[in-house]
PDB file of C-alpha atoms in Angstrom:
ATOM      1  CA  MET A   1      17.924  14.815   8.890  1.00  0.00           C
ATOM      2  CA  LYS A   2      16.822  12.987   5.856  1.00  0.00           C
ATOM      3  CA  LYS A   3      16.379   9.702   8.026  1.00  0.00           C
ATOM      4  CA  GLU A   4      14.132  11.565  10.377  1.00  0.00           C
ATOM      5  CA  LEU A   5      12.003  12.988   7.905  1.00  0.00           C
ATOM      6  CA  ILE A   6      11.409   9.507   5.913  1.00  0.00           C
ATOM      7  CA  ARG A   7      10.684   7.957   9.288  1.00  0.00           C
ATOM      8  CA  SER A   8       8.057  10.513  10.205  1.00  0.00           C
ATOM      9  CA  LEU A   9       6.642  10.217   6.773  1.00  0.00           C
ATOM     10  CA  LEU A  10       6.407   6.611   6.967  1.00  0.00           C
ATOM     11  CA  GLU A  11       4.789   6.784  10.584  1.00  0.00           C
ATOM     12  CA  ALA A  12       2.567   9.310   9.632  1.00  0.00           C
ATOM     13  CA  PHE A  13       1.327   7.055   6.554  1.00  0.00           C
ATOM     14  CA  ALA A  14       1.138   3.906   8.846  1.00  0.00           C
ATOM     15  CA  VAL A  15      -1.034   5.714  11.340  1.00  0.00           C
ATOM     16  CA  GLY A  16      -3.453   7.060   8.587  1.00  0.00           C
ATOM     17  CA  ASP A  17      -3.342   3.710   6.853  1.00  0.00           C
ATOM     18  CA  ALA A  18      -4.467   1.704  10.241  1.00  0.00           C
ATOM     19  CA  TYR A  19      -6.739   4.446  10.871  1.00  0.00           C
ATOM     20  CA  GLY A  20      -8.311   4.858   7.638  1.00  0.00           C
ATOM     21  CA  LYS A  21      -8.747   1.014   6.587  1.00  0.00           C
ATOM     22  CA  ALA A  22     -11.954   0.736   8.260  1.00  0.00           C
ATOM     23  CA  THR A  23     -13.676   2.711   5.515  1.00  0.00           C
ATOM     24  CA  GLU A  24     -11.157   2.089   2.734  1.00  0.00           C
ATOM     25  CA  TYR A  25     -13.061   1.831  -0.804  1.00  0.00           C
ATOM     26  CA  CYS A  26     -16.292   3.290   0.776  1.00  0.00           C
ATOM     27  CA  SER A  27     -17.886   6.352  -0.554  1.00  0.00           C
ATOM     28  CA  LEU A  28     -18.674   9.330   1.646  1.00  0.00           C
ATOM     29  CA  GLU A  29     -22.316   8.521   1.902  1.00  0.00           C
ATOM     30  CA  GLN A  30     -21.570   4.974   3.145  1.00  0.00           C
ATOM     31  CA  VAL A  31     -19.217   6.278   5.812  1.00  0.00           C
ATOM     32  CA  GLN A  32     -22.004   8.742   6.893  1.00  0.00           C
ATOM     33  CA  ALA A  33     -24.942   6.251   6.796  1.00  0.00           C
ATOM     34  CA  HIS A  34     -22.374   3.699   9.020  1.00  0.00           C
ATOM     35  CA  TYR A  35     -20.840   6.139  11.454  1.00  0.00           C
ATOM     36  CA  SER A  36     -21.745   9.245  13.153  1.00  0.00           C
ATOM     37  CA  ARG A  37     -18.262  10.214  13.667  1.00  0.00           C
ATOM     38  CA  ILE A  38     -14.900   8.270  13.661  1.00  0.00           C
ATOM     39  CA  ASP A  39     -12.417   9.688  16.248  1.00  0.00           C
ATOM     40  CA  GLU A  40     -10.507   6.575  17.248  1.00  0.00           C
ATOM     41  CA  LEU A  41      -8.962   3.389  15.905  1.00  0.00           C
ATOM     42  CA  LEU A  42     -11.932   1.129  14.903  1.00  0.00           C
ATOM     43  CA  PRO A  43     -11.664  -2.627  16.065  1.00  0.00           C
ATOM     44  CA  PRO A  44     -12.446  -5.054  12.866  1.00  0.00           C
ATOM     45  CA  GLU A  45     -15.790  -5.875  14.090  1.00  0.00           C
ATOM     46  CA  LYS A  46     -16.910  -2.156  13.577  1.00  0.00           C
ATOM     47  CA  ALA A  47     -15.293  -1.674  10.444  1.00  0.00           C
ATOM     48  CA  ILE A  48     -16.942  -1.689   6.967  1.00  0.00           C
ATOM     49  CA  ALA A  49     -13.711  -2.707   5.076  1.00  0.00           C
ATOM     50  CA  HIS A  50     -10.647  -4.910   6.000  1.00  0.00           C
ATOM     51  CA  GLN A  51     -12.602  -6.832   8.924  1.00  0.00           C
ATOM     52  CA  ASP A  52     -10.128  -9.702   8.506  1.00  0.00           C
ATOM     53  CA  LEU A  53      -7.074  -7.339   9.637  1.00  0.00           C
ATOM     54  CA  PHE A  54      -6.061  -6.949  13.201  1.00  0.00           C
ATOM     55  CA  TYR A  55      -6.799  -3.906  15.508  1.00  0.00           C
ATOM     56  CA  GLY A  56      -4.249  -1.332  14.368  1.00  0.00           C
ATOM     57  CA  GLN A  57      -2.782  -3.445  11.661  1.00  0.00           C
ATOM     58  CA  VAL A  58      -1.533  -1.566   8.501  1.00  0.00           C
ATOM     59  CA  THR A  59      -2.631  -2.638   4.983  1.00  0.00           C
ATOM     60  CA  ASP A  60      -0.703  -3.799   1.991  1.00  0.00           C
ATOM     61  CA  ASP A  61      -0.243   0.297   1.154  1.00  0.00           C
ATOM     62  CA  THR A  62       2.302   0.677   4.201  1.00  0.00           C
ATOM     63  CA  GLU A  63       4.160  -2.613   3.444  1.00  0.00           C
ATOM     64  CA  GLN A  64       4.581  -1.680  -0.124  1.00  0.00           C
ATOM     65  CA  ASN A  65       5.869   1.507   0.825  1.00  0.00           C
ATOM     66  CA  VAL A  66       8.183   0.118   3.301  1.00  0.00           C
ATOM     67  CA  TYR A  67       9.516  -2.384   0.611  1.00  0.00           C
ATOM     68  CA  LEU A  68       9.813   0.479  -1.931  1.00  0.00           C
ATOM     69  CA  LEU A  69      11.777   2.705   0.436  1.00  0.00           C
ATOM     70  CA  ARG A  70      14.448  -0.190   1.281  1.00  0.00           C
ATOM     71  CA  GLU A  71      14.739  -0.834  -2.349  1.00  0.00           C
ATOM     72  CA  TYR A  72      15.183   2.711  -3.530  1.00  0.00           C
ATOM     73  CA  ALA A  73      17.702   3.364  -0.825  1.00  0.00           C
ATOM     74  CA  ARG A  74      19.645   0.092  -1.750  1.00  0.00           C
ATOM     75  CA  GLN A  75      19.536   0.984  -5.369  1.00  0.00           C
ATOM     76  CA  GLY A  76      20.311   4.776  -4.925  1.00  0.00           C
ATOM     77  CA  ARG A  77      17.605   5.260  -7.682  1.00  0.00           C
ATOM     78  CA  VAL A  78      13.864   5.058  -8.622  1.00  0.00           C
ATOM     79  CA  THR A  79      12.964   3.215 -11.743  1.00  0.00           C
ATOM     80  CA  PRO A  80       9.998   1.636 -13.088  1.00  0.00           C
ATOM     81  CA  TYR A  81      11.695  -1.548 -13.194  1.00  0.00           C
ATOM     82  CA  ASP A  82      13.005  -1.548  -9.807  1.00  0.00           C
ATOM     83  CA  THR A  83       9.730  -0.636  -8.462  1.00  0.00           C
ATOM     84  CA  ALA A  84       7.913  -3.444 -10.273  1.00  0.00           C
ATOM     85  CA  MET A  85      10.550  -5.913  -9.135  1.00  0.00           C
ATOM     86  CA  CYS A  86      10.359  -4.814  -5.494  1.00  0.00           C
ATOM     87  CA  LEU A  87       6.411  -5.200  -5.662  1.00  0.00           C
ATOM     88  CA  LEU A  88       6.928  -8.497  -7.043  1.00  0.00           C
ATOM     89  CA  ARG A  89       9.193  -9.482  -4.364  1.00  0.00           C
ATOM     90  CA  TRP A  90       6.794  -8.038  -1.772  1.00  0.00           C
ATOM     91  CA  VAL A  91       3.864 -10.297  -3.273  1.00  0.00           C
ATOM     92  CA  GLN A  92       6.013 -13.407  -2.920  1.00  0.00           C
ATOM     93  CA  GLU A  93       7.540 -12.819   0.391  1.00  0.00           C
ATOM     94  CA  THR A  94       4.442 -11.853   2.327  1.00  0.00           C
ATOM     95  CA  ASP A  95       1.871 -13.980   0.635  1.00  0.00           C
ATOM     96  CA  ALA A  96      -0.051 -10.832  -0.549  1.00  0.00           C
ATOM     97  CA  ALA A  97      -1.865 -12.504  -3.263  1.00  0.00           C
ATOM     98  CA  THR A  98      -3.971 -14.343  -0.710  1.00  0.00           C
ATOM     99  CA  LYS A  99      -4.132 -11.449   1.809  1.00  0.00           C
ATOM    100  CA  TYR A 100      -5.138  -8.097   0.198  1.00  0.00           C
ATOM    101  CA  ILE A 101      -3.553  -6.893  -2.908  1.00  0.00           C
ATOM    102  CA  GLY A 102      -6.296  -5.920  -5.678  1.00  0.00           C
ATOM    103  CA  PRO A 103      -7.118  -7.968  -8.359  1.00  0.00           C
ATOM    104  CA  ASN A 104      -6.049  -5.516 -10.974  1.00  0.00           C
ATOM    105  CA  SER A 105      -2.647  -4.561  -9.550  1.00  0.00           C
ATOM    106  CA  LEU A 106      -1.765  -8.484  -8.951  1.00  0.00           C
ATOM    107  CA  LYS A 107      -2.658  -9.096 -12.566  1.00  0.00           C
ATOM    108  CA  ALA A 108      -0.312  -6.111 -13.774  1.00  0.00           C
ATOM    109  CA  LEU A 109       2.532  -7.544 -11.573  1.00  0.00           C
ATOM    110  CA  ARG A 110       1.838 -11.033 -12.895  1.00  0.00           C
ATOM    111  CA  ALA A 111       1.986  -9.926 -16.478  1.00  0.00           C
ATOM    112  CA  ILE A 112       5.437  -8.062 -15.480  1.00  0.00           C
ATOM    113  CA  GLU A 113       6.437 -11.204 -14.127  1.00  0.00           C
ATOM    114  CA  GLN A 114       5.842 -13.032 -17.400  1.00  0.00           C
ATOM    115  CA  GLY A 115       7.755 -10.376 -19.308  1.00  0.00           C
ATOM    116  CA  ALA A 116       5.262  -7.484 -20.071  1.00  0.00           C
ATOM    117  CA  ASP A 117       6.777  -4.035 -20.367  1.00  0.00           C
ATOM    118  CA  VAL A 118       6.583  -2.267 -16.881  1.00  0.00           C
ATOM    119  CA  THR A 119       5.607   0.913 -18.413  1.00  0.00           C
ATOM    120  CA  THR A 120       2.518  -0.564 -19.907  1.00  0.00           C
ATOM    121  CA  ALA A 121       1.222  -3.466 -17.662  1.00  0.00           C
ATOM    122  CA  GLY A 122      -1.995  -2.722 -16.029  1.00  0.00           C
ATOM    123  CA  THR A 123      -2.988  -0.112 -18.394  1.00  0.00           C
ATOM    124  CA  GLY A 124      -6.530  -0.256 -19.296  1.00  0.00           C
ATOM    125  CA  HIS A 125      -7.738  -1.434 -15.833  1.00  0.00           C
ATOM    126  CA  HIS A 126      -9.607   0.916 -13.430  1.00  0.00           C
ATOM    127  CA  ALA A 127      -7.214  -0.147 -10.627  1.00  0.00           C
ATOM    128  CA  ASP A 128      -3.890   0.703 -12.382  1.00  0.00           C
ATOM    129  CA  ASN A 129      -2.884   2.658  -9.193  1.00  0.00           C
ATOM    130  CA  ILE A 130       0.442   1.207  -8.331  1.00  0.00           C
ATOM    131  CA  PRO A 131       2.342   4.575  -9.119  1.00  0.00           C
ATOM    132  CA  LEU A 132      -0.228   6.573  -7.310  1.00  0.00           C
ATOM    133  CA  LEU A 133      -0.150   4.647  -4.051  1.00  0.00           C
ATOM    134  CA  HIS A 134       3.679   4.666  -3.826  1.00  0.00           C
ATOM    135  CA  GLY A 135       4.160   8.339  -4.606  1.00  0.00           C
ATOM    136  CA  ASN A 136       5.161   8.679  -0.902  1.00  0.00           C
ATOM    137  CA  ALA A 137       8.024   6.437  -1.379  1.00  0.00           C
ATOM    138  CA  VAL A 138       9.234   7.990  -4.296  1.00  0.00           C
ATOM    139  CA  ALA A 139       8.979  11.439  -2.841  1.00  0.00           C
ATOM    140  CA  ALA A 140      10.980  10.321   0.104  1.00  0.00           C
ATOM    141  CA  ALA A 141      13.602   8.580  -1.698  1.00  0.00           C
ATOM    142  CA  VAL A 142      14.320  11.409  -4.218  1.00  0.00           C
ATOM    143  CA  ARG A 143      14.191  14.187  -1.794  1.00  0.00           C
TER     144      ARG A 143
END
């Protein structure tokens, strides 16, 4: 049952990610000015954001959740250190630094790589959202 729940959660997250990436970072006003309605996956040429990604492709959010779920299952626990190390591995293995990781998230991860405390790296930056984005993986792992 737990595997099916996690799979369903991840599938729903991935579909929502692929669907919503066209307007990621946009305000409601920007979306309303650009579209009368969005009721299908948008091709990259009609997207406001992520025009460089393929039709139906997920973003870094889904990739990171997949990495984290695998790590948490392997470790049998969820810790800030394991999370940071896993995300650093994701950056290295996927070349995310040149694709689409946010500059503040990358800065925080690079600081951790250089020895900064995982509980304070990235604080003081507006985009210190690593824990928030990956709440889905944590919730699924500890449930």
